[in-house]
Amino acid sequence: MRRWTWWRWRGSWPGRWRALLGCAAGPLVLAQAASAAAAASVRGHLPGPPRPGAAAAAARAAERLRGVLGGGDALDAMVAVAAVNTTVAAVPRAVAWCADAGLWGQAADAGLRPRLARELLRVTAASPVLPRVAAGAGTVGGCPVRGGDRLLLVARHAAGAHRRDPDGRDPAGAGVARLVFGAGPHVCPGARLATVLLEDVLEALAGYRPVVARCRVDRRAALPGWRVLTVRAAS
């Protein structure tokens, strides 16, 4: 019986981001620092009363990430956070979804695989909730918004993930699927890279048609994901 745990992938893919950024630290060190920085940043921007110590915790996490990156600029930190979040929050959930929904046939089909990958990213939405601040007054869905109001954009709902399951044979429109990567000046520059990453994972696993053997949710993460995910080849 062949088994894979998500911890192996967490060491492999951050290694590629590490090479891209020219980072000398180990891949798991980079992954943990980027994940912690993302979690602290999101907690500091959630609506409601300010959380004691949230700003200081976010600053410490950002400083640690800069140290792991060996300095660098804000773009390096953004790439590290975005890449690791996709690897940790989207890819393992997509694999588990394929196992639960019996989508390995589509994953094995070279023609359907790219569309299935986009569909899986649409429903898993690595950043399902996006904190934003209104730049000026306006209306959203008929509700008045004042400049400076803090908003939560539910990207997963915008992409119809709560209504429509992933299907490479009948995918959602490209405009809808891309909403999970943001729009306008906030669009994610790594959207294509994330899709290719997932395609590679699906291709590697499709022949084994894995099933989920064990999973444990990561309750301390800012984004949905597994602390442990173990899949095994179907018998």
PDB file of C-alpha atoms in Angstrom, residues 1-234:
ATOM      1  CA  MET A   1       0.000   0.000   0.000  1.00  0.00           C
ATOM      2  CA  ARG A   2       1.477   3.320  -1.051  1.00  0.00           C
ATOM      3  CA  ARG A   3       0.850   6.372   1.109  1.00  0.00           C
ATOM      4  CA  TRP A   4       1.624  10.062   0.792  1.00  0.00           C
ATOM      5  CA  THR A   5       1.321  12.704   3.454  1.00  0.00           C
ATOM      6  CA  TRP A   6       0.845  16.354   2.790  1.00  0.00           C
ATOM      7  CA  TRP A   7       3.962  17.124   4.836  1.00  0.00           C
ATOM      8  CA  ARG A   8       6.063  15.679   2.003  1.00  0.00           C
ATOM      9  CA  TRP A   9       4.462  18.046  -0.495  1.00  0.00           C
ATOM     10  CA  ARG A  10       4.863  20.975   1.909  1.00  0.00           C
ATOM     11  CA  GLY A  11       8.586  20.316   1.801  1.00  0.00           C
ATOM     12  CA  SER A  12       8.722  19.859  -1.984  1.00  0.00           C
ATOM     13  CA  TRP A  13       6.771  22.782  -3.418  1.00  0.00           C
ATOM     14  CA  PRO A  14       8.080  25.462  -1.012  1.00  0.00           C
ATOM     15  CA  GLY A  15      11.494  24.271  -2.147  1.00  0.00           C
ATOM     16  CA  ARG A  16      10.624  25.557  -5.619  1.00  0.00           C
ATOM     17  CA  TRP A  17       9.432  28.892  -4.252  1.00  0.00           C
ATOM     18  CA  ARG A  18      12.660  29.028  -2.216  1.00  0.00           C
ATOM     19  CA  ALA A  19      14.700  28.637  -5.403  1.00  0.00           C
ATOM     20  CA  LEU A  20      12.579  31.256  -7.194  1.00  0.00           C
ATOM     21  CA  LEU A  21      13.217  33.781  -4.416  1.00  0.00           C
ATOM     22  CA  GLY A  22      16.876  32.894  -3.944  1.00  0.00           C
ATOM     23  CA  CYS A  23      16.198  32.071  -0.298  1.00  0.00           C
ATOM     24  CA  ALA A  24      18.919  30.230   1.609  1.00  0.00           C
ATOM     25  CA  ALA A  25      16.601  28.956   4.380  1.00  0.00           C
ATOM     26  CA  GLY A  26      15.111  25.469   4.293  1.00  0.00           C
ATOM     27  CA  PRO A  27      11.787  25.035   2.467  1.00  0.00           C
ATOM     28  CA  LEU A  28       9.792  24.130   5.583  1.00  0.00           C
ATOM     29  CA  VAL A  29      11.247  27.116   7.450  1.00  0.00           C
ATOM     30  CA  LEU A  30      10.116  29.354   4.578  1.00  0.00           C
ATOM     31  CA  ALA A  31       6.669  27.726   4.496  1.00  0.00           C
ATOM     32  CA  GLN A  32       6.148  28.139   8.231  1.00  0.00           C
ATOM     33  CA  ALA A  33       7.325  31.767   8.246  1.00  0.00           C
ATOM     34  CA  ALA A  34       5.105  32.701   5.285  1.00  0.00           C
ATOM     35  CA  SER A  35       2.086  30.925   6.775  1.00  0.00           C
ATOM     36  CA  ALA A  36       2.564  32.662  10.121  1.00  0.00           C
ATOM     37  CA  ALA A  37       2.906  36.067   8.439  1.00  0.00           C
ATOM     38  CA  ALA A  38      -0.277  35.499   6.443  1.00  0.00           C
ATOM     39  CA  ALA A  39      -2.238  34.368   9.503  1.00  0.00           C
ATOM     40  CA  ALA A  40      -1.093  37.321  11.600  1.00  0.00           C
ATOM     41  CA  SER A  41      -1.865  39.771   8.824  1.00  0.00           C
ATOM     42  CA  VAL A  42      -5.393  38.453   8.289  1.00  0.00           C
ATOM     43  CA  ARG A  43      -6.170  38.475  12.015  1.00  0.00           C
ATOM     44  CA  GLY A  44      -5.046  42.080  12.216  1.00  0.00           C
ATOM     45  CA  HIS A  45      -7.464  43.176   9.473  1.00  0.00           C
ATOM     46  CA  LEU A  46     -10.637  41.372  10.501  1.00  0.00           C
ATOM     47  CA  PRO A  47     -13.625  43.623  11.264  1.00  0.00           C
ATOM     48  CA  GLY A  48     -14.594  44.230  14.868  1.00  0.00           C
ATOM     49  CA  PRO A  49     -12.823  45.574  17.925  1.00  0.00           C
ATOM     50  CA  PRO A  50      -9.021  45.575  17.612  1.00  0.00           C
ATOM     51  CA  ARG A  51      -7.469  42.444  19.024  1.00  0.00           C
ATOM     52  CA  PRO A  52      -4.917  43.178  21.758  1.00  0.00           C
ATOM     53  CA  GLY A  53      -1.426  42.630  20.452  1.00  0.00           C
ATOM     54  CA  ALA A  54      -2.573  41.819  16.885  1.00  0.00           C
ATOM     55  CA  ALA A  55      -0.569  44.613  15.251  1.00  0.00           C
ATOM     56  CA  ALA A  56       2.579  43.713  17.183  1.00  0.00           C
ATOM     57  CA  ALA A  57       2.174  40.021  16.341  1.00  0.00           C
ATOM     58  CA  ALA A  58       1.768  40.860  12.640  1.00  0.00           C
ATOM     59  CA  ALA A  59       4.897  43.038  12.739  1.00  0.00           C
ATOM     60  CA  ARG A  60       6.923  40.266  14.420  1.00  0.00           C
ATOM     61  CA  ALA A  61       5.720  37.681  11.890  1.00  0.00           C
ATOM     62  CA  ALA A  62       6.554  39.983   8.975  1.00  0.00           C
ATOM     63  CA  GLU A  63       9.989  40.676  10.387  1.00  0.00           C
ATOM     64  CA  ARG A  64      10.651  36.968  10.831  1.00  0.00           C
ATOM     65  CA  LEU A  65       9.654  36.332   7.203  1.00  0.00           C
ATOM     66  CA  ARG A  66      11.989  39.093   6.021  1.00  0.00           C
ATOM     67  CA  GLY A  67      14.752  37.501   8.062  1.00  0.00           C
ATOM     68  CA  VAL A  68      14.088  34.074   6.513  1.00  0.00           C
ATOM     69  CA  LEU A  69      14.176  35.673   3.058  1.00  0.00           C
ATOM     70  CA  GLY A  70      17.510  37.279   3.891  1.00  0.00           C
ATOM     71  CA  GLY A  71      16.106  40.789   3.642  1.00  0.00           C
ATOM     72  CA  GLY A  72      14.508  41.303   0.252  1.00  0.00           C
ATOM     73  CA  ASP A  73      11.673  43.691  -0.485  1.00  0.00           C
ATOM     74  CA  ALA A  74       7.894  43.685  -0.084  1.00  0.00           C
ATOM     75  CA  LEU A  75       7.443  41.887  -3.417  1.00  0.00           C
ATOM     76  CA  ASP A  76       9.543  38.930  -2.239  1.00  0.00           C
ATOM     77  CA  ALA A  77       7.443  38.672   0.921  1.00  0.00           C
ATOM     78  CA  MET A  78       4.204  38.890  -1.088  1.00  0.00           C
ATOM     79  CA  VAL A  79       5.324  36.145  -3.478  1.00  0.00           C
ATOM     80  CA  ALA A  80       6.353  33.915  -0.583  1.00  0.00           C
ATOM     81  CA  VAL A  81       3.044  34.363   1.247  1.00  0.00           C
ATOM     82  CA  ALA A  82       0.900  33.907  -1.855  1.00  0.00           C
ATOM     83  CA  ALA A  83       2.823  30.860  -3.080  1.00  0.00           C
ATOM     84  CA  VAL A  84       2.875  29.068   0.254  1.00  0.00           C
ATOM     85  CA  ASN A  85      -0.786  29.840   0.900  1.00  0.00           C
ATOM     86  CA  THR A  86      -1.735  28.277  -2.436  1.00  0.00           C
ATOM     87  CA  THR A  87       0.409  25.234  -1.695  1.00  0.00           C
ATOM     88  CA  VAL A  88      -0.951  24.788   1.814  1.00  0.00           C
ATOM     89  CA  ALA A  89      -4.566  25.960   1.512  1.00  0.00           C
ATOM     90  CA  ALA A  90      -5.621  24.975  -2.016  1.00  0.00           C
ATOM     91  CA  VAL A  91      -3.686  21.982  -3.356  1.00  0.00           C
ATOM     92  CA  PRO A  92      -4.270  19.465  -0.528  1.00  0.00           C
ATOM     93  CA  ARG A  93      -7.971  20.353  -0.342  1.00  0.00           C
ATOM     94  CA  ALA A  94      -8.205  19.865  -4.106  1.00  0.00           C
ATOM     95  CA  VAL A  95      -6.624  16.410  -3.793  1.00  0.00           C
ATOM     96  CA  ALA A  96      -9.040  15.466  -1.017  1.00  0.00           C
ATOM     97  CA  TRP A  97     -11.968  16.760  -3.111  1.00  0.00           C
ATOM     98  CA  CYS A  98     -10.893  14.591  -6.061  1.00  0.00           C
ATOM     99  CA  ALA A  99     -10.758  11.573  -3.771  1.00  0.00           C
ATOM    100  CA  ASP A 100     -14.152  12.243  -2.179  1.00  0.00           C
ATOM    101  CA  ALA A 101     -15.961  13.127  -5.418  1.00  0.00           C
ATOM    102  CA  GLY A 102     -14.349  10.478  -7.635  1.00  0.00           C
ATOM    103  CA  LEU A 103     -12.724  12.965 -10.024  1.00  0.00           C
ATOM    104  CA  TRP A 104      -9.548  11.022 -10.740  1.00  0.00           C
ATOM    105  CA  GLY A 105     -10.852  10.006 -14.182  1.00  0.00           C
ATOM    106  CA  GLN A 106     -10.978  13.663 -15.170  1.00  0.00           C
ATOM    107  CA  ALA A 107      -7.593  14.276 -13.570  1.00  0.00           C
ATOM    108  CA  ALA A 108      -6.079  11.493 -15.708  1.00  0.00           C
ATOM    109  CA  ASP A 109      -7.463  13.013 -18.923  1.00  0.00           C
ATOM    110  CA  ALA A 110      -4.904  15.436 -20.387  1.00  0.00           C
ATOM    111  CA  GLY A 111      -7.667  17.391 -22.105  1.00  0.00           C
ATOM    112  CA  LEU A 112      -9.844  17.777 -19.010  1.00  0.00           C
ATOM    113  CA  ARG A 113      -7.083  18.213 -16.437  1.00  0.00           C
ATOM    114  CA  PRO A 114      -6.448  21.956 -16.973  1.00  0.00           C
ATOM    115  CA  ARG A 115     -10.155  22.733 -16.710  1.00  0.00           C
ATOM    116  CA  LEU A 116     -10.517  20.511 -13.649  1.00  0.00           C
ATOM    117  CA  ALA A 117      -7.579  22.294 -12.007  1.00  0.00           C
ATOM    118  CA  ARG A 118      -9.242  25.682 -12.560  1.00  0.00           C
ATOM    119  CA  GLU A 119     -12.520  24.302 -11.210  1.00  0.00           C
ATOM    120  CA  LEU A 120     -10.851  22.920  -8.088  1.00  0.00           C
ATOM    121  CA  LEU A 121      -9.133  26.237  -7.429  1.00  0.00           C
ATOM    122  CA  ARG A 122     -12.504  27.943  -7.864  1.00  0.00           C
ATOM    123  CA  VAL A 123     -14.189  25.891  -5.145  1.00  0.00           C
ATOM    124  CA  THR A 124     -11.267  25.603  -2.740  1.00  0.00           C
ATOM    125  CA  ALA A 125     -10.423  29.329  -3.014  1.00  0.00           C
ATOM    126  CA  ALA A 126      -7.069  29.571  -1.236  1.00  0.00           C
ATOM    127  CA  SER A 127      -8.118  33.039   0.011  1.00  0.00           C
ATOM    128  CA  PRO A 128     -11.889  32.591   0.448  1.00  0.00           C
ATOM    129  CA  VAL A 129     -12.353  35.839   2.417  1.00  0.00           C
ATOM    130  CA  LEU A 130     -10.560  39.045   1.446  1.00  0.00           C
ATOM    131  CA  PRO A 131     -10.387  41.998   3.870  1.00  0.00           C
ATOM    132  CA  ARG A 132     -10.623  45.365   2.135  1.00  0.00           C
ATOM    133  CA  VAL A 133     -11.144  49.037   3.059  1.00  0.00           C
ATOM    134  CA  ALA A 134     -13.515  51.166   0.978  1.00  0.00           C
ATOM    135  CA  ALA A 135     -11.614  53.979  -0.714  1.00  0.00           C
ATOM    136  CA  GLY A 136     -14.753  56.110  -1.028  1.00  0.00           C
ATOM    137  CA  ALA A 137     -18.503  56.196  -0.543  1.00  0.00           C
ATOM    138  CA  GLY A 138     -20.765  54.005  -2.661  1.00  0.00           C
ATOM    139  CA  THR A 139     -23.222  51.121  -2.553  1.00  0.00           C
ATOM    140  CA  VAL A 140     -22.730  47.364  -2.602  1.00  0.00           C
ATOM    141  CA  GLY A 141     -25.807  45.285  -3.337  1.00  0.00           C
ATOM    142  CA  GLY A 142     -27.986  48.242  -2.421  1.00  0.00           C
ATOM    143  CA  CYS A 143     -26.237  48.776   0.936  1.00  0.00           C
ATOM    144  CA  PRO A 144     -24.493  52.110   1.546  1.00  0.00           C
ATOM    145  CA  VAL A 145     -20.745  52.026   2.117  1.00  0.00           C
ATOM    146  CA  ARG A 146     -18.739  54.925   3.501  1.00  0.00           C
ATOM    147  CA  GLY A 147     -15.135  55.669   2.746  1.00  0.00           C
ATOM    148  CA  GLY A 148     -12.932  53.921   5.284  1.00  0.00           C
ATOM    149  CA  ASP A 149     -15.455  51.162   6.013  1.00  0.00           C
ATOM    150  CA  ARG A 150     -13.801  47.784   6.467  1.00  0.00           C
ATOM    151  CA  LEU A 151     -15.289  45.096   4.244  1.00  0.00           C
ATOM    152  CA  LEU A 152     -15.028  41.332   3.917  1.00  0.00           C
ATOM    153  CA  LEU A 153     -15.309  40.102   0.333  1.00  0.00           C
ATOM    154  CA  VAL A 154     -16.363  36.439   0.196  1.00  0.00           C
ATOM    155  CA  ALA A 155     -14.513  35.354  -2.940  1.00  0.00           C
ATOM    156  CA  ARG A 156     -15.709  31.775  -2.647  1.00  0.00           C
ATOM    157  CA  HIS A 157     -19.349  32.867  -2.894  1.00  0.00           C
ATOM    158  CA  ALA A 158     -18.589  35.246  -5.750  1.00  0.00           C
ATOM    159  CA  ALA A 159     -17.185  32.282  -7.691  1.00  0.00           C
ATOM    160  CA  GLY A 160     -20.303  30.204  -6.985  1.00  0.00           C
ATOM    161  CA  ALA A 161     -18.379  27.592  -4.995  1.00  0.00           C
ATOM    162  CA  HIS A 162     -21.292  27.177  -2.574  1.00  0.00           C
ATOM    163  CA  ARG A 163     -23.703  26.385  -5.428  1.00  0.00           C
ATOM    164  CA  ARG A 164     -21.720  24.547  -8.066  1.00  0.00           C
ATOM    165  CA  ASP A 165     -19.336  21.622  -7.554  1.00  0.00           C
ATOM    166  CA  PRO A 166     -16.165  21.344  -9.664  1.00  0.00           C
ATOM    167  CA  ASP A 167     -16.544  19.611 -13.020  1.00  0.00           C
ATOM    168  CA  GLY A 168     -13.970  19.740 -15.794  1.00  0.00           C
ATOM    169  CA  ARG A 169     -16.620  18.652 -18.300  1.00  0.00           C
ATOM    170  CA  ASP A 170     -18.887  21.575 -17.430  1.00  0.00           C
ATOM    171  CA  PRO A 171     -16.702  24.300 -15.936  1.00  0.00           C
ATOM    172  CA  ALA A 172     -17.834  27.715 -14.773  1.00  0.00           C
ATOM    173  CA  GLY A 173     -17.005  30.619 -17.027  1.00  0.00           C
ATOM    174  CA  ALA A 174     -13.431  31.903 -16.939  1.00  0.00           C
ATOM    175  CA  GLY A 175     -14.552  35.278 -15.596  1.00  0.00           C
ATOM    176  CA  VAL A 176     -16.246  33.618 -12.629  1.00  0.00           C
ATOM    177  CA  ALA A 177     -13.440  31.149 -11.908  1.00  0.00           C
ATOM    178  CA  ARG A 178     -10.820  33.915 -11.843  1.00  0.00           C
ATOM    179  CA  LEU A 179     -12.625  35.810  -9.088  1.00  0.00           C
ATOM    180  CA  VAL A 180     -10.899  33.700  -6.417  1.00  0.00           C
ATOM    181  CA  PHE A 181      -7.633  35.311  -7.545  1.00  0.00           C
ATOM    182  CA  GLY A 182      -8.998  38.830  -7.187  1.00  0.00           C
ATOM    183  CA  ALA A 183      -9.702  41.450  -9.827  1.00  0.00           C
ATOM    184  CA  GLY A 184      -8.363  44.787 -10.990  1.00  0.00           C
ATOM    185  CA  PRO A 185      -5.290  46.074  -9.126  1.00  0.00           C
ATOM    186  CA  HIS A 186      -5.650  43.267  -6.550  1.00  0.00           C
ATOM    187  CA  VAL A 187      -5.468  40.395  -9.048  1.00  0.00           C
ATOM    188  CA  CYS A 188      -3.000  37.676  -8.046  1.00  0.00           C
ATOM    189  CA  PRO A 189       0.008  37.601 -10.414  1.00  0.00           C
ATOM    190  CA  GLY A 190       0.604  33.945  -9.557  1.00  0.00           C
ATOM    191  CA  ALA A 191      -2.785  32.627 -10.702  1.00  0.00           C
ATOM    192  CA  ARG A 192      -1.367  30.798 -13.706  1.00  0.00           C
ATOM    193  CA  LEU A 193       1.494  29.356 -11.672  1.00  0.00           C
ATOM    194  CA  ALA A 194      -0.965  28.052  -9.069  1.00  0.00           C
ATOM    195  CA  THR A 195      -3.000  26.352 -11.804  1.00  0.00           C
ATOM    196  CA  VAL A 196       0.052  24.673 -13.319  1.00  0.00           C
ATOM    197  CA  LEU A 197       1.159  23.531  -9.863  1.00  0.00           C
ATOM    198  CA  LEU A 198      -2.191  21.846  -9.270  1.00  0.00           C
ATOM    199  CA  GLU A 199      -2.178  20.279 -12.745  1.00  0.00           C
ATOM    200  CA  ASP A 200       1.202  18.706 -11.951  1.00  0.00           C
ATOM    201  CA  VAL A 201      -0.076  17.282  -8.659  1.00  0.00           C
ATOM    202  CA  LEU A 202      -3.223  15.877 -10.291  1.00  0.00           C
ATOM    203  CA  GLU A 203      -1.214  14.268 -13.077  1.00  0.00           C
ATOM    204  CA  ALA A 204       1.185  12.678 -10.594  1.00  0.00           C
ATOM    205  CA  LEU A 205      -1.600  11.181  -8.455  1.00  0.00           C
ATOM    206  CA  ALA A 206      -4.300  10.351 -11.013  1.00  0.00           C
ATOM    207  CA  GLY A 207      -2.914   6.934 -11.909  1.00  0.00           C
ATOM    208  CA  TYR A 208      -3.118   5.840  -8.262  1.00  0.00           C
ATOM    209  CA  ARG A 209      -6.691   7.140  -7.737  1.00  0.00           C
ATOM    210  CA  PRO A 210      -5.919   7.954  -4.087  1.00  0.00           C
ATOM    211  CA  VAL A 211      -8.425   7.869  -1.265  1.00  0.00           C
ATOM    212  CA  VAL A 212      -8.151   9.824   1.968  1.00  0.00           C
ATOM    213  CA  ALA A 213      -6.721   7.685   4.762  1.00  0.00           C
ATOM    214  CA  ARG A 214      -6.399  10.373   7.446  1.00  0.00           C
ATOM    215  CA  CYS A 215      -6.885  14.095   7.771  1.00  0.00           C
ATOM    216  CA  ARG A 216      -6.763  16.716  10.488  1.00  0.00           C
ATOM    217  CA  VAL A 217      -7.796  20.326   9.995  1.00  0.00           C
ATOM    218  CA  ASP A 218      -5.372  23.130  10.829  1.00  0.00           C
ATOM    219  CA  ARG A 219      -7.379  25.206  13.310  1.00  0.00           C
ATOM    220  CA  ARG A 220      -4.617  27.743  13.904  1.00  0.00           C
ATOM    221  CA  ALA A 221      -4.251  28.784  10.270  1.00  0.00           C
ATOM    222  CA  ALA A 222      -5.824  31.962   8.902  1.00  0.00           C
ATOM    223  CA  LEU A 223      -6.862  30.134   5.748  1.00  0.00           C
ATOM    224  CA  PRO A 224      -8.683  26.790   5.450  1.00  0.00           C
ATOM    225  CA  GLY A 225      -6.322  23.864   5.194  1.00  0.00           C
ATOM    226  CA  TRP A 226      -5.182  20.538   6.588  1.00  0.00           C
ATOM    227  CA  ARG A 227      -2.647  20.154   9.356  1.00  0.00           C
ATOM    228  CA  VAL A 228      -2.246  16.553   8.230  1.00  0.00           C
ATOM    229  CA  LEU A 229      -3.610  14.911   5.088  1.00  0.00           C
ATOM    230  CA  THR A 230      -2.668  11.320   4.259  1.00  0.00           C
ATOM    231  CA  VAL A 231      -3.904   9.655   1.073  1.00  0.00           C
ATOM    232  CA  ARG A 232      -3.300   6.105  -0.134  1.00  0.00           C
ATOM    233  CA  ALA A 233      -3.528   4.426  -3.483  1.00  0.00           C
ATOM    234  CA  ALA A 234      -6.872   2.738  -4.079  1.00  0.00           C
TER     235      ALA A 234
END
